Amino acid sequence: MEENIFCYIQPRVKVQRKDYLHYSRKRKDMFIYAVHADYHVLLQACAKVAQVKVGILHIDVLNLEKRLQRLEERIDSSLHHEPDRNDLCDFCKDETWRNAEDDPTDLNS
């Protein structure tokens, strides 16, 4: 594991957050990535199939996870966003606010 610029992290006992793990890296002549052993085994298998270096694949996975987290945050904020009544056209304003009580797609209830 160390020869592939990775170092081992002990398994987590008490999981406090159930979202994305953010791994940090240390600088010692070159970057050393701290990862869990099961993740490293999976990463090696995927890198072998994709025919790329394990370190490159790990960096891309980290970038993908950051983008997914930002996307989830944007979706969450847009789902909780209340539309401004002034932004609606006259037809939408009348129909939307008149039928707000019996909206079958209302997810807040």
Coordinates of C-alpha atoms in Angstrom, one line a residue:
M1 CA 0.0 0.0 0.0
E2 CA 2.8 2.4 0.8
E3 CA 4.5 1.8 -2.5
N4 CA 1.5 3.2 -4.3
I5 CA 1.6 6.6 -2.3
F6 CA -1.1 5.4 0.1
C7 CA -1.0 4.9 3.8
Y8 CA -3.5 2.9 5.9
I9 CA -6.3 4.3 8.1
Q10 CA -7.9 2.2 10.8
P11 CA -11.6 1.4 10.3
R12 CA -14.0 3.8 11.8
V13 CA -15.7 2.5 15.0
K14 CA -18.2 5.3 15.7
V15 CA -19.6 6.7 12.5
Q16 CA -20.7 10.2 13.2
R17 CA -21.4 11.4 9.7
K18 CA -22.9 9.3 7.0
D19 CA -22.0 11.5 4.0
Y20 CA -18.8 11.7 1.9
L21 CA -15.4 11.0 3.4
H22 CA -12.9 13.6 2.8
Y23 CA -9.3 12.3 2.8
S24 CA -6.4 14.6 3.4
R25 CA -2.9 14.2 2.0
K26 CA 0.5 14.6 3.5
R27 CA 3.6 15.9 1.7
K28 CA 6.7 13.9 2.2
D29 CA 8.9 14.1 -1.0
M30 CA 5.6 13.4 -2.7
F31 CA 1.9 13.4 -1.8
I32 CA 0.8 10.5 0.4
Y33 CA -2.9 9.8 0.5
A34 CA -4.5 8.3 3.7
V35 CA -7.3 5.8 2.8
H36 CA -9.1 2.8 4.3
A37 CA -7.8 -0.6 3.3
D38 CA -11.1 -1.8 1.7
Y39 CA -11.3 1.4 -0.4
H40 CA -7.7 0.8 -1.5
V41 CA -8.5 -2.7 -2.7
L42 CA -11.5 -1.5 -4.6
L43 CA -9.5 1.4 -6.1
Q44 CA -6.7 -1.0 -7.2
A45 CA -9.2 -3.3 -9.0
C46 CA -10.9 -0.3 -10.7
A47 CA -7.6 1.2 -11.8
K48 CA -6.5 -2.2 -13.2
V49 CA -9.8 -2.4 -15.3
A50 CA -9.5 1.2 -16.4
Q51 CA -5.8 0.8 -17.1
V52 CA -4.8 3.9 -15.2
K53 CA -2.6 4.6 -12.2
V54 CA -4.2 4.1 -8.8
G55 CA -3.2 7.6 -7.6
I56 CA -4.7 9.3 -10.7
L57 CA -8.0 7.4 -10.2
H58 CA -8.0 8.3 -6.5
I59 CA -7.7 12.0 -7.4
D60 CA -10.5 11.7 -9.9
V61 CA -12.7 10.0 -7.3
L62 CA -12.1 12.8 -4.8
N63 CA -13.0 15.4 -7.5
L64 CA -16.2 13.5 -8.3
E65 CA -17.2 13.3 -4.7
K66 CA -16.7 17.0 -4.2
R67 CA -18.9 17.7 -7.3
L68 CA -21.6 15.3 -6.1
Q69 CA -21.6 16.9 -2.7
R70 CA -22.0 20.4 -4.2
L71 CA -24.7 19.1 -6.5
E72 CA -26.6 17.5 -3.5
E73 CA -26.3 20.8 -1.6
R74 CA -27.7 22.8 -4.6
I75 CA -30.6 20.3 -5.0
D76 CA -31.4 20.5 -1.3
S77 CA -31.4 24.3 -1.2
S78 CA -33.6 24.5 -4.3
L79 CA -36.1 22.0 -2.9
H80 CA -36.4 24.2 0.3
H81 CA -36.6 27.4 -1.7
E82 CA -39.9 29.3 -1.5
P83 CA -40.8 31.0 -4.8
D84 CA -41.2 34.8 -4.7
R85 CA -44.8 35.7 -5.5
N86 CA -43.6 38.7 -7.5
D87 CA -41.6 36.5 -9.9
L88 CA -44.7 34.7 -11.1
C89 CA -46.8 35.8 -14.1
D90 CA -50.5 36.7 -13.4
F91 CA -51.9 33.4 -14.6
C92 CA -49.4 31.3 -12.5
K93 CA -49.8 33.6 -9.5
D94 CA -53.6 33.1 -9.4
E95 CA -53.5 29.4 -10.1
T96 CA -50.6 28.6 -7.8
W97 CA -51.9 30.3 -4.7
R98 CA -55.5 29.3 -5.2
N99 CA -54.6 25.6 -5.4
A100 CA -51.9 25.6 -2.8
E101 CA -53.9 23.8 -0.2
D102 CA -55.0 20.8 -2.4
D103 CA -51.7 20.3 -4.2
P104 CA -51.1 16.5 -4.5
T105 CA -47.4 17.0 -5.2
D106 CA -46.7 19.0 -2.1
L107 CA -43.8 17.3 -0.3
N108 CA -43.9 19.5 2.8
S109 CA -47.0 17.7 4.3

